[in-house]
JSON list of C-alpha atoms in Angstrom, two decimals:
[
{"chain": "A", "resi": 1, "resn": "MET", "atom": "CA", "xyz": [40.42, -41.31, -3.63]},
{"chain": "A", "resi": 2, "resn": "ALA", "atom": "CA", "xyz": [41.29, -44.85, -4.68]},
{"chain": "A", "resi": 3, "resn": "VAL", "atom": "CA", "xyz": [38.89, -47.41, -3.25]},
{"chain": "A", "resi": 4, "resn": "ARG", "atom": "CA", "xyz": [39.69, -51.13, -3.03]},
{"chain": "A", "resi": 5, "resn": "VAL", "atom": "CA", "xyz": [36.61, -52.78, -4.48]},
{"chain": "A", "resi": 6, "resn": "LEU", "atom": "CA", "xyz": [35.53, -56.39, -4.04]},
{"chain": "A", "resi": 7, "resn": "LEU", "atom": "CA", "xyz": [33.23, -57.11, -6.98]},
{"chain": "A", "resi": 8, "resn": "VAL", "atom": "CA", "xyz": [31.08, -60.17, -6.29]},
{"chain": "A", "resi": 9, "resn": "GLU", "atom": "CA", "xyz": [29.61, -61.14, -9.66]},
{"chain": "A", "resi": 10, "resn": "ASP", "atom": "CA", "xyz": [29.35, -64.58, -11.29]},
{"chain": "A", "resi": 11, "resn": "ASP", "atom": "CA", "xyz": [28.87, -63.29, -14.85]},
{"chain": "A", "resi": 12, "resn": "ALA", "atom": "CA", "xyz": [32.44, -63.06, -16.15]},
{"chain": "A", "resi": 13, "resn": "GLY", "atom": "CA", "xyz": [31.49, -60.66, -18.94]},
{"chain": "A", "resi": 14, "resn": "VAL", "atom": "CA", "xyz": [29.71, -58.21, -16.64]},
{"chain": "A", "resi": 15, "resn": "ALA", "atom": "CA", "xyz": [32.44, -58.49, -14.00]},
{"chain": "A", "resi": 16, "resn": "GLY", "atom": "CA", "xyz": [35.23, -57.91, -16.52]},
{"chain": "A", "resi": 17, "resn": "ALA", "atom": "CA", "xyz": [33.62, -54.86, -18.10]},
{"chain": "A", "resi": 18, "resn": "LEU", "atom": "CA", "xyz": [32.81, -53.25, -14.76]},
{"chain": "A", "resi": 19, "resn": "ALA", "atom": "CA", "xyz": [36.23, -54.05, -13.31]},
{"chain": "A", "resi": 20, "resn": "GLU", "atom": "CA", "xyz": [37.90, -52.48, -16.34]},
{"chain": "A", "resi": 21, "resn": "SER", "atom": "CA", "xyz": [35.86, -49.30, -15.95]},
{"chain": "A", "resi": 22, "resn": "LEU", "atom": "CA", "xyz": [36.63, -49.06, -12.25]},
{"chain": "A", "resi": 23, "resn": "HIS", "atom": "CA", "xyz": [40.35, -49.73, -12.84]},
{"chain": "A", "resi": 24, "resn": "ALA", "atom": "CA", "xyz": [40.39, -46.94, -15.41]},
{"chain": "A", "resi": 25, "resn": "ARG", "atom": "CA", "xyz": [39.19, -44.56, -12.72]},
{"chain": "A", "resi": 26, "resn": "GLY", "atom": "CA", "xyz": [41.86, -45.60, -10.23]},
{"chain": "A", "resi": 27, "resn": "HIS", "atom": "CA", "xyz": [39.97, -48.16, -8.17]},
{"chain": "A", "resi": 28, "resn": "PRO", "atom": "CA", "xyz": [41.72, -51.53, -7.65]},
{"chain": "A", "resi": 29, "resn": "VAL", "atom": "CA", "xyz": [39.23, -54.36, -8.11]},
{"chain": "A", "resi": 30, "resn": "THR", "atom": "CA", "xyz": [39.25, -57.92, -6.80]},
{"chain": "A", "resi": 31, "resn": "LEU", "atom": "CA", "xyz": [36.81, -60.30, -8.47]},
{"chain": "A", "resi": 32, "resn": "ALA", "atom": "CA", "xyz": [34.82, -62.97, -6.67]},
{"chain": "A", "resi": 33, "resn": "GLY", "atom": "CA", "xyz": [32.43, -65.24, -8.54]},
{"chain": "A", "resi": 34, "resn": "ARG", "atom": "CA", "xyz": [31.03, -67.08, -5.52]},
{"chain": "A", "resi": 35, "resn": "GLY", "atom": "CA", "xyz": [29.50, -66.07, -2.23]},
{"chain": "A", "resi": 36, "resn": "ALA", "atom": "CA", "xyz": [32.03, -68.15, -0.29]},
{"chain": "A", "resi": 37, "resn": "ASP", "atom": "CA", "xyz": [34.85, -66.16, -1.91]},
{"chain": "A", "resi": 38, "resn": "ALA", "atom": "CA", "xyz": [33.21, -62.90, -0.83]},
{"chain": "A", "resi": 39, "resn": "LEU", "atom": "CA", "xyz": [33.04, -64.09, 2.78]},
{"chain": "A", "resi": 40, "resn": "HIS", "atom": "CA", "xyz": [36.80, -64.76, 2.74]},
{"chain": "A", "resi": 41, "resn": "ARG", "atom": "CA", "xyz": [37.90, -61.60, 0.93]},
{"chain": "A", "resi": 42, "resn": "HIS", "atom": "CA", "xyz": [35.67, -58.77, 2.17]},
{"chain": "A", "resi": 43, "resn": "ARG", "atom": "CA", "xyz": [38.08, -57.82, 4.97]},
{"chain": "A", "resi": 44, "resn": "ASP", "atom": "CA", "xyz": [40.63, -56.62, 2.41]},
{"chain": "A", "resi": 45, "resn": "ALA", "atom": "CA", "xyz": [38.16, -54.29, 0.66]},
{"chain": "A", "resi": 46, "resn": "ASP", "atom": "CA", "xyz": [37.05, -50.71, 1.25]},
{"chain": "A", "resi": 47, "resn": "LEU", "atom": "CA", "xyz": [33.77, -51.40, -0.55]},
{"chain": "A", "resi": 48, "resn": "VAL", "atom": "CA", "xyz": [31.84, -54.47, -1.68]},
{"chain": "A", "resi": 49, "resn": "LEU", "atom": "CA", "xyz": [29.72, -54.49, -4.85]},
{"chain": "A", "resi": 50, "resn": "LEU", "atom": "CA", "xyz": [27.45, -57.49, -4.35]},
{"chain": "A", "resi": 51, "resn": "ASP", "atom": "CA", "xyz": [25.32, -59.30, -6.90]},
{"chain": "A", "resi": 52, "resn": "LEU", "atom": "CA", "xyz": [22.50, -61.39, -5.44]},
{"chain": "A", "resi": 53, "resn": "GLY", "atom": "CA", "xyz": [22.34, -64.16, -8.04]},
{"chain": "A", "resi": 54, "resn": "LEU", "atom": "CA", "xyz": [25.38, -66.20, -7.06]},
{"chain": "A", "resi": 55, "resn": "PRO", "atom": "CA", "xyz": [25.91, -69.90, -7.87]},
{"chain": "A", "resi": 56, "resn": "ASP", "atom": "CA", "xyz": [26.59, -71.17, -4.34]},
{"chain": "A", "resi": 57, "resn": "LEU", "atom": "CA", "xyz": [24.86, -68.79, -1.92]},
{"chain": "A", "resi": 58, "resn": "ASP", "atom": "CA", "xyz": [22.06, -66.30, -2.17]},
{"chain": "A", "resi": 59, "resn": "GLY", "atom": "CA", "xyz": [23.53, -62.81, -2.16]},
{"chain": "A", "resi": 60, "resn": "LEU", "atom": "CA", "xyz": [21.25, -61.74, 0.67]},
{"chain": "A", "resi": 61, "resn": "ASP", "atom": "CA", "xyz": [22.71, -64.52, 2.83]},
{"chain": "A", "resi": 62, "resn": "VAL", "atom": "CA", "xyz": [26.19, -63.30, 1.93]},
{"chain": "A", "resi": 63, "resn": "LEU", "atom": "CA", "xyz": [25.18, -59.77, 2.92]},
{"chain": "A", "resi": 64, "resn": "ARG", "atom": "CA", "xyz": [23.78, -60.97, 6.25]},
{"chain": "A", "resi": 65, "resn": "LYS", "atom": "CA", "xyz": [26.95, -62.89, 7.07]},
{"chain": "A", "resi": 66, "resn": "ILE", "atom": "CA", "xyz": [29.23, -60.00, 6.11]},
{"chain": "A", "resi": 67, "resn": "ARG", "atom": "CA", "xyz": [27.20, -57.53, 8.14]},
{"chain": "A", "resi": 68, "resn": "ALA", "atom": "CA", "xyz": [27.36, -59.80, 11.19]},
{"chain": "A", "resi": 69, "resn": "VAL", "atom": "CA", "xyz": [31.13, -59.40, 11.36]},
{"chain": "A", "resi": 70, "resn": "SER", "atom": "CA", "xyz": [32.07, -56.25, 9.44]},
{"chain": "A", "resi": 71, "resn": "PRO", "atom": "CA", "xyz": [30.94, -52.66, 8.84]},
{"chain": "A", "resi": 72, "resn": "VAL", "atom": "CA", "xyz": [32.49, -52.61, 5.34]},
{"chain": "A", "resi": 73, "resn": "PRO", "atom": "CA", "xyz": [30.25, -50.62, 2.98]},
{"chain": "A", "resi": 74, "resn": "VAL", "atom": "CA", "xyz": [28.16, -52.85, 0.72]},
{"chain": "A", "resi": 75, "resn": "ILE", "atom": "CA", "xyz": [26.30, -51.76, -2.40]},
{"chain": "A", "resi": 76, "resn": "VAL", "atom": "CA", "xyz": [23.95, -54.36, -3.82]},
{"chain": "A", "resi": 77, "resn": "LEU", "atom": "CA", "xyz": [24.20, -54.42, -7.61]},
{"chain": "A", "resi": 78, "resn": "THR", "atom": "CA", "xyz": [21.64, -56.82, -9.01]},
{"chain": "A", "resi": 79, "resn": "ALA", "atom": "CA", "xyz": [18.92, -57.54, -11.54]},
{"chain": "A", "resi": 80, "resn": "ARG", "atom": "CA", "xyz": [16.43, -58.08, -8.70]},
{"chain": "A", "resi": 81, "resn": "GLY", "atom": "CA", "xyz": [14.42, -54.89, -8.66]},
{"chain": "A", "resi": 82, "resn": "ASP", "atom": "CA", "xyz": [11.31, -56.16, -6.90]},
{"chain": "A", "resi": 83, "resn": "GLU", "atom": "CA", "xyz": [10.34, -54.29, -3.76]},
{"chain": "A", "resi": 84, "resn": "ARG", "atom": "CA", "xyz": [10.67, -57.35, -1.53]},
{"chain": "A", "resi": 85, "resn": "SER", "atom": "CA", "xyz": [14.32, -57.84, -2.48]},
{"chain": "A", "resi": 86, "resn": "VAL", "atom": "CA", "xyz": [15.09, -54.14, -2.10]},
{"chain": "A", "resi": 87, "resn": "VAL", "atom": "CA", "xyz": [13.51, -54.02, 1.35]},
{"chain": "A", "resi": 88, "resn": "ARG", "atom": "CA", "xyz": [15.27, -57.21, 2.46]},
{"chain": "A", "resi": 89, "resn": "GLY", "atom": "CA", "xyz": [18.62, -55.93, 1.24]},
{"chain": "A", "resi": 90, "resn": "LEU", "atom": "CA", "xyz": [18.28, -52.64, 3.09]},
{"chain": "A", "resi": 91, "resn": "ARG", "atom": "CA", "xyz": [17.06, -54.33, 6.25]},
{"chain": "A", "resi": 92, "resn": "LEU", "atom": "CA", "xyz": [20.03, -56.68, 6.19]},
{"chain": "A", "resi": 93, "resn": "GLY", "atom": "CA", "xyz": [22.39, -53.71, 6.17]},
{"chain": "A", "resi": 94, "resn": "ALA", "atom": "CA", "xyz": [23.13, -52.80, 2.56]},
{"chain": "A", "resi": 95, "resn": "ASP", "atom": "CA", "xyz": [24.38, -49.22, 2.29]},
{"chain": "A", "resi": 96, "resn": "ASP", "atom": "CA", "xyz": [22.76, -48.81, -1.12]},
{"chain": "A", "resi": 97, "resn": "TYR", "atom": "CA", "xyz": [20.83, -50.89, -3.64]},
{"chain": "A", "resi": 98, "resn": "LEU", "atom": "CA", "xyz": [21.13, -50.48, -7.41]},
{"chain": "A", "resi": 99, "resn": "THR", "atom": "CA", "xyz": [19.25, -52.38, -10.11]},
{"chain": "A", "resi": 100, "resn": "LYS", "atom": "CA", "xyz": [21.03, -53.48, -13.28]},
{"chain": "A", "resi": 101, "resn": "PRO", "atom": "CA", "xyz": [21.72, -52.15, -15.79]},
{"chain": "A", "resi": 102, "resn": "VAL", "atom": "CA", "xyz": [23.33, -49.31, -13.87]},
{"chain": "A", "resi": 103, "resn": "ARG", "atom": "CA", "xyz": [24.89, -46.20, -15.31]},
{"chain": "A", "resi": 104, "resn": "LEU", "atom": "CA", "xyz": [28.59, -46.00, -14.48]},
{"chain": "A", "resi": 105, "resn": "ALA", "atom": "CA", "xyz": [28.42, -42.32, -13.49]},
{"chain": "A", "resi": 106, "resn": "GLU", "atom": "CA", "xyz": [25.67, -43.05, -10.98]},
{"chain": "A", "resi": 107, "resn": "LEU", "atom": "CA", "xyz": [27.52, -46.06, -9.57]},
{"chain": "A", "resi": 108, "resn": "LEU", "atom": "CA", "xyz": [30.70, -44.02, -9.11]},
{"chain": "A", "resi": 109, "resn": "ALA", "atom": "CA", "xyz": [28.76, -41.22, -7.40]},
{"chain": "A", "resi": 110, "resn": "ARG", "atom": "CA", "xyz": [27.09, -43.66, -5.02]},
{"chain": "A", "resi": 111, "resn": "MET", "atom": "CA", "xyz": [30.39, -45.41, -4.30]},
{"chain": "A", "resi": 112, "resn": "ASP", "atom": "CA", "xyz": [31.94, -42.06, -3.46]},
{"chain": "A", "resi": 113, "resn": "ALA", "atom": "CA", "xyz": [29.07, -41.13, -1.15]},
{"chain": "A", "resi": 114, "resn": "VAL", "atom": "CA", "xyz": [29.09, -44.49, 0.65]},
{"chain": "A", "resi": 115, "resn": "VAL", "atom": "CA", "xyz": [32.86, -44.51, 1.21]},
{"chain": "A", "resi": 116, "resn": "ARG", "atom": "CA", "xyz": [32.89, -40.85, 2.23]},
{"chain": "A", "resi": 117, "resn": "ARG", "atom": "CA", "xyz": [30.33, -41.55, 4.93]},
{"chain": "A", "resi": 118, "resn": "ALA", "atom": "CA", "xyz": [32.27, -44.59, 6.14]},
{"chain": "A", "resi": 119, "resn": "VAL", "atom": "CA", "xyz": [35.48, -42.55, 6.47]},
{"chain": "A", "resi": 120, "resn": "ALA", "atom": "CA", "xyz": [33.67, -39.67, 8.17]},
{"chain": "A", "resi": 121, "resn": "ARG", "atom": "CA", "xyz": [31.98, -41.76, 10.84]},
{"chain": "A", "resi": 122, "resn": "THR", "atom": "CA", "xyz": [33.49, -40.00, 13.80]},
{"chain": "A", "resi": 123, "resn": "ALA", "atom": "CA", "xyz": [31.91, -38.41, 16.83]},
{"chain": "A", "resi": 124, "resn": "PRO", "atom": "CA", "xyz": [33.36, -36.89, 20.02]},
{"chain": "A", "resi": 125, "resn": "ALA", "atom": "CA", "xyz": [34.02, -39.54, 22.65]},
{"chain": "A", "resi": 126, "resn": "GLY", "atom": "CA", "xyz": [31.59, -39.35, 25.53]},
{"chain": "A", "resi": 127, "resn": "ASP", "atom": "CA", "xyz": [28.88, -37.64, 23.48]},
{"chain": "A", "resi": 128, "resn": "VAL", "atom": "CA", "xyz": [25.85, -39.45, 24.89]},
{"chain": "A", "resi": 129, "resn": "VAL", "atom": "CA", "xyz": [22.21, -38.52, 24.36]},
{"chain": "A", "resi": 130, "resn": "ARG", "atom": "CA", "xyz": [19.62, -39.83, 26.85]},
{"chain": "A", "resi": 131, "resn": "ILE", "atom": "CA", "xyz": [15.88, -39.71, 26.32]},
{"chain": "A", "resi": 132, "resn": "ASP", "atom": "CA", "xyz": [13.79, -41.60, 28.86]},
{"chain": "A", "resi": 133, "resn": "ASP", "atom": "CA", "xyz": [15.44, -45.03, 29.10]},
{"chain": "A", "resi": 134, "resn": "VAL", "atom": "CA", "xyz": [17.09, -44.77, 25.69]},
{"chain": "A", "resi": 135, "resn": "GLU", "atom": "CA", "xyz": [20.84, -44.06, 25.69]},
{"chain": "A", "resi": 136, "resn": "ILE", "atom": "CA", "xyz": [22.59, -43.17, 22.42]},
{"chain": "A", "resi": 137, "resn": "ASP", "atom": "CA", "xyz": [26.38, -43.15, 22.63]},
{"chain": "A", "resi": 138, "resn": "LEU", "atom": "CA", "xyz": [27.47, -41.34, 19.47]},
{"chain": "A", "resi": 139, "resn": "GLY", "atom": "CA", "xyz": [31.17, -41.91, 20.09]},
{"chain": "A", "resi": 140, "resn": "ALA", "atom": "CA", "xyz": [30.90, -45.65, 20.71]},
{"chain": "A", "resi": 141, "resn": "ARG", "atom": "CA", "xyz": [28.09, -46.00, 18.16]},
{"chain": "A", "resi": 142, "resn": "ARG", "atom": "CA", "xyz": [26.07, -47.92, 20.72]},
{"chain": "A", "resi": 143, "resn": "VAL", "atom": "CA", "xyz": [22.40, -47.76, 21.65]},
{"chain": "A", "resi": 144, "resn": "ARG", "atom": "CA", "xyz": [20.84, -49.08, 24.82]},
{"chain": "A", "resi": 145, "resn": "VAL", "atom": "CA", "xyz": [17.19, -49.30, 25.77]},
{"chain": "A", "resi": 146, "resn": "ALA", "atom": "CA", "xyz": [16.36, -50.00, 29.40]},
{"chain": "A", "resi": 147, "resn": "GLY", "atom": "CA", "xyz": [19.98, -51.05, 29.90]},
{"chain": "A", "resi": 148, "resn": "ARG", "atom": "CA", "xyz": [20.11, -53.59, 27.08]},
{"chain": "A", "resi": 149, "resn": "ASP", "atom": "CA", "xyz": [22.13, -53.19, 23.90]},
{"chain": "A", "resi": 150, "resn": "VAL", "atom": "CA", "xyz": [20.13, -52.76, 20.72]},
{"chain": "A", "resi": 151, "resn": "GLY", "atom": "CA", "xyz": [21.80, -53.93, 17.52]},
{"chain": "A", "resi": 152, "resn": "LEU", "atom": "CA", "xyz": [21.34, -51.41, 14.74]},
{"chain": "A", "resi": 153, "resn": "THR", "atom": "CA", "xyz": [22.62, -51.52, 11.17]},
{"chain": "A", "resi": 154, "resn": "THR", "atom": "CA", "xyz": [25.00, -48.81, 10.03]},
{"chain": "A", "resi": 155, "resn": "LYS", "atom": "CA", "xyz": [22.23, -46.86, 8.32]},
{"chain": "A", "resi": 156, "resn": "GLU", "atom": "CA", "xyz": [19.83, -47.19, 11.24]},
{"chain": "A", "resi": 157, "resn": "PHE", "atom": "CA", "xyz": [22.43, -45.78, 13.62]},
{"chain": "A", "resi": 158, "resn": "GLU", "atom": "CA", "xyz": [23.33, -42.93, 11.28]},
{"chain": "A", "resi": 159, "resn": "ILE", "atom": "CA", "xyz": [19.68, -41.89, 10.98]},
{"chain": "A", "resi": 160, "resn": "LEU", "atom": "CA", "xyz": [19.28, -42.04, 14.74]},
{"chain": "A", "resi": 161, "resn": "ALA", "atom": "CA", "xyz": [22.52, -40.10, 15.26]},
{"chain": "A", "resi": 162, "resn": "VAL", "atom": "CA", "xyz": [21.35, -37.24, 13.03]},
{"chain": "A", "resi": 163, "resn": "LEU", "atom": "CA", "xyz": [18.14, -36.96, 15.03]},
{"chain": "A", "resi": 164, "resn": "ALA", "atom": "CA", "xyz": [19.89, -37.45, 18.38]},
{"chain": "A", "resi": 165, "resn": "ALA", "atom": "CA", "xyz": [22.25, -34.58, 17.63]},
{"chain": "A", "resi": 166, "resn": "ARG", "atom": "CA", "xyz": [19.15, -32.34, 17.65]},
{"chain": "A", "resi": 167, "resn": "PRO", "atom": "CA", "xyz": [16.90, -33.86, 20.34]},
{"chain": "A", "resi": 168, "resn": "GLY", "atom": "CA", "xyz": [13.44, -32.33, 20.37]},
{"chain": "A", "resi": 169, "resn": "THR", "atom": "CA", "xyz": [14.10, -30.49, 17.10]},
{"chain": "A", "resi": 170, "resn": "ALA", "atom": "CA", "xyz": [12.28, -31.17, 13.84]},
{"chain": "A", "resi": 171, "resn": "VAL", "atom": "CA", "xyz": [14.63, -32.42, 11.12]},
{"chain": "A", "resi": 172, "resn": "SER", "atom": "CA", "xyz": [13.38, -32.29, 7.54]},
{"chain": "A", "resi": 173, "resn": "ARG", "atom": "CA", "xyz": [13.24, -35.44, 5.46]},
{"chain": "A", "resi": 174, "resn": "GLN", "atom": "CA", "xyz": [15.54, -33.86, 2.87]},
{"chain": "A", "resi": 175, "resn": "GLN", "atom": "CA", "xyz": [18.10, -32.87, 5.50]},
{"chain": "A", "resi": 176, "resn": "LEU", "atom": "CA", "xyz": [18.04, -36.35, 7.00]},
{"chain": "A", "resi": 177, "resn": "MET", "atom": "CA", "xyz": [18.63, -37.97, 3.61]},
{"chain": "A", "resi": 178, "resn": "ASP", "atom": "CA", "xyz": [21.36, -35.47, 2.78]},
{"chain": "A", "resi": 179, "resn": "GLU", "atom": "CA", "xyz": [23.29, -36.09, 6.00]},
{"chain": "A", "resi": 180, "resn": "VAL", "atom": "CA", "xyz": [22.94, -39.87, 5.98]},
{"chain": "A", "resi": 181, "resn": "TRP", "atom": "CA", "xyz": [23.27, -40.58, 2.25]},
{"chain": "A", "resi": 182, "resn": "GLY", "atom": "CA", "xyz": [25.50, -37.63, 1.41]},
{"chain": "A", "resi": 183, "resn": "ASP", "atom": "CA", "xyz": [23.25, -36.34, -1.34]},
{"chain": "A", "resi": 184, "resn": "ALA", "atom": "CA", "xyz": [19.47, -36.25, -1.11]},
{"chain": "A", "resi": 185, "resn": "TYR", "atom": "CA", "xyz": [19.22, -36.53, -4.90]},
{"chain": "A", "resi": 186, "resn": "LEU", "atom": "CA", "xyz": [20.95, -39.90, -4.87]},
{"chain": "A", "resi": 187, "resn": "ALA", "atom": "CA", "xyz": [19.14, -41.20, -1.84]},
{"chain": "A", "resi": 188, "resn": "VAL", "atom": "CA", "xyz": [16.27, -43.55, -2.54]},
{"chain": "A", "resi": 189, "resn": "SER", "atom": "CA", "xyz": [13.31, -42.21, -0.60]},
{"chain": "A", "resi": 190, "resn": "ARG", "atom": "CA", "xyz": [11.90, -45.60, 0.25]},
{"chain": "A", "resi": 191, "resn": "SER", "atom": "CA", "xyz": [15.28, -46.59, 1.70]},
{"chain": "A", "resi": 192, "resn": "LEU", "atom": "CA", "xyz": [14.72, -44.02, 4.43]},
{"chain": "A", "resi": 193, "resn": "ASP", "atom": "CA", "xyz": [11.21, -45.35, 5.08]},
{"chain": "A", "resi": 194, "resn": "VAL", "atom": "CA", "xyz": [12.48, -48.93, 5.43]},
{"chain": "A", "resi": 195, "resn": "HIS", "atom": "CA", "xyz": [15.25, -47.95, 7.84]},
{"chain": "A", "resi": 196, "resn": "LEU", "atom": "CA", "xyz": [12.94, -45.79, 9.95]},
{"chain": "A", "resi": 197, "resn": "THR", "atom": "CA", "xyz": [10.43, -48.63, 10.24]},
{"chain": "A", "resi": 198, "resn": "GLN", "atom": "CA", "xyz": [13.18, -50.98, 11.39]},
{"chain": "A", "resi": 199, "resn": "LEU", "atom": "CA", "xyz": [14.61, -48.39, 13.78]},
{"chain": "A", "resi": 200, "resn": "ARG", "atom": "CA", "xyz": [11.26, -47.81, 15.44]},
{"chain": "A", "resi": 201, "resn": "ALA", "atom": "CA", "xyz": [10.70, -51.55, 15.81]},
{"chain": "A", "resi": 202, "resn": "LYS", "atom": "CA", "xyz": [14.11, -52.11, 17.41]},
{"chain": "A", "resi": 203, "resn": "LEU", "atom": "CA", "xyz": [13.81, -49.19, 19.83]},
{"chain": "A", "resi": 204, "resn": "ASP", "atom": "CA", "xyz": [10.27, -50.33, 20.71]},
{"chain": "A", "resi": 205, "resn": "ARG", "atom": "CA", "xyz": [9.41, -46.95, 22.24]},
{"chain": "A", "resi": 206, "resn": "PRO", "atom": "CA", "xyz": [6.22, -45.63, 20.60]},
{"chain": "A", "resi": 207, "resn": "GLY", "atom": "CA", "xyz": [6.15, -41.87, 20.36]},
{"chain": "A", "resi": 208, "resn": "LEU", "atom": "CA", "xyz": [9.91, -41.45, 20.75]},
{"chain": "A", "resi": 209, "resn": "LEU", "atom": "CA", "xyz": [10.56, -40.97, 17.03]},
{"chain": "A", "resi": 210, "resn": "THR", "atom": "CA", "xyz": [7.76, -38.80, 15.65]},
{"chain": "A", "resi": 211, "resn": "THR", "atom": "CA", "xyz": [6.80, -38.19, 12.05]},
{"chain": "A", "resi": 212, "resn": "ILE", "atom": "CA", "xyz": [5.96, -34.58, 11.29]},
{"chain": "A", "resi": 213, "resn": "ARG", "atom": "CA", "xyz": [3.56, -34.81, 8.38]},
{"chain": "A", "resi": 214, "resn": "GLY", "atom": "CA", "xyz": [4.80, -33.05, 5.26]},
{"chain": "A", "resi": 215, "resn": "PHE", "atom": "CA", "xyz": [8.14, -32.12, 6.82]},
{"chain": "A", "resi": 216, "resn": "GLY", "atom": "CA", "xyz": [10.26, -34.74, 8.55]},
{"chain": "A", "resi": 217, "resn": "TYR", "atom": "CA", "xyz": [10.97, -36.27, 11.94]},
{"chain": "A", "resi": 218, "resn": "ARG", "atom": "CA", "xyz": [11.74, -35.47, 15.57]},
{"chain": "A", "resi": 219, "resn": "LEU", "atom": "CA", "xyz": [13.42, -37.53, 18.28]},
{"chain": "A", "resi": 220, "resn": "GLY", "atom": "CA", "xyz": [12.09, -36.89, 21.77]},
{"chain": "A", "resi": 221, "resn": "ARG", "atom": "CA", "xyz": [8.87, -36.60, 23.73]},
{"chain": "A", "resi": 222, "resn": "ASP", "atom": "CA", "xyz": [6.52, -33.65, 23.39]}
]
C-alpha cells in the first residue's frame, strides 16, 4: 500500500537518500526541512517521519503541536537515543521511536505496522465498557472518569481498548504488544511501560489497571 510520507529532516543528504529509497518502494515523499513546514504540511500525509534536531523548532515541540490537532501517525527518526528523549517522545504521542542510523527494512516494517493500525482503528458504535466510574467508549474513542473527559494519546487509548475488550481477564504482555504495535518483535518493551505509566496517571484510579507479575495486565477490580 502506497503511503504518503512527510519526511521532516534538515540534513539534505539524509533526507534525499531516504526519500529516494521510499520512492523506490512506492511511497510518495514530501520533504520538510523546518518544523514550521511540518506544521503546515502534516495534514496531507498518511505518515510523518520526524527528526528532532530541526533548525527552527525542537522536534518534540513539533510533535506536541501536531498531536494536539491530528491523529496522523508519527514515527520519530532521530540521533537522540537517550532515555529521556525516548520517554518524552512517546509521552507526547509518537507512534514509534527509532534511533539513527536505522536499517531501511526495519523502518519499512514499522511504517507498515503503524499505518496498518491507523487504518484498522474501528470499533462497533455504541460499544461502551464501564468499570466503576470509568467509561470507555470504544466506538467514539473517548474515555470519561467521573463524568469528565480524559485526553489519551493514540497509543494510550489502544492499550486501554485491548484491555477493555476483555474486562476482568488477564492479558499477556506479549499479546498486548502484538495487538497494539502489530508485531511484538518490533515493539519496544519500554514503550509499553511508558504508556502504561501515563495511562494509570491519567485515569487516576489505583487498582483499576493491575500488573500480573511475570505475565501481563488486567483491567477491572478483583
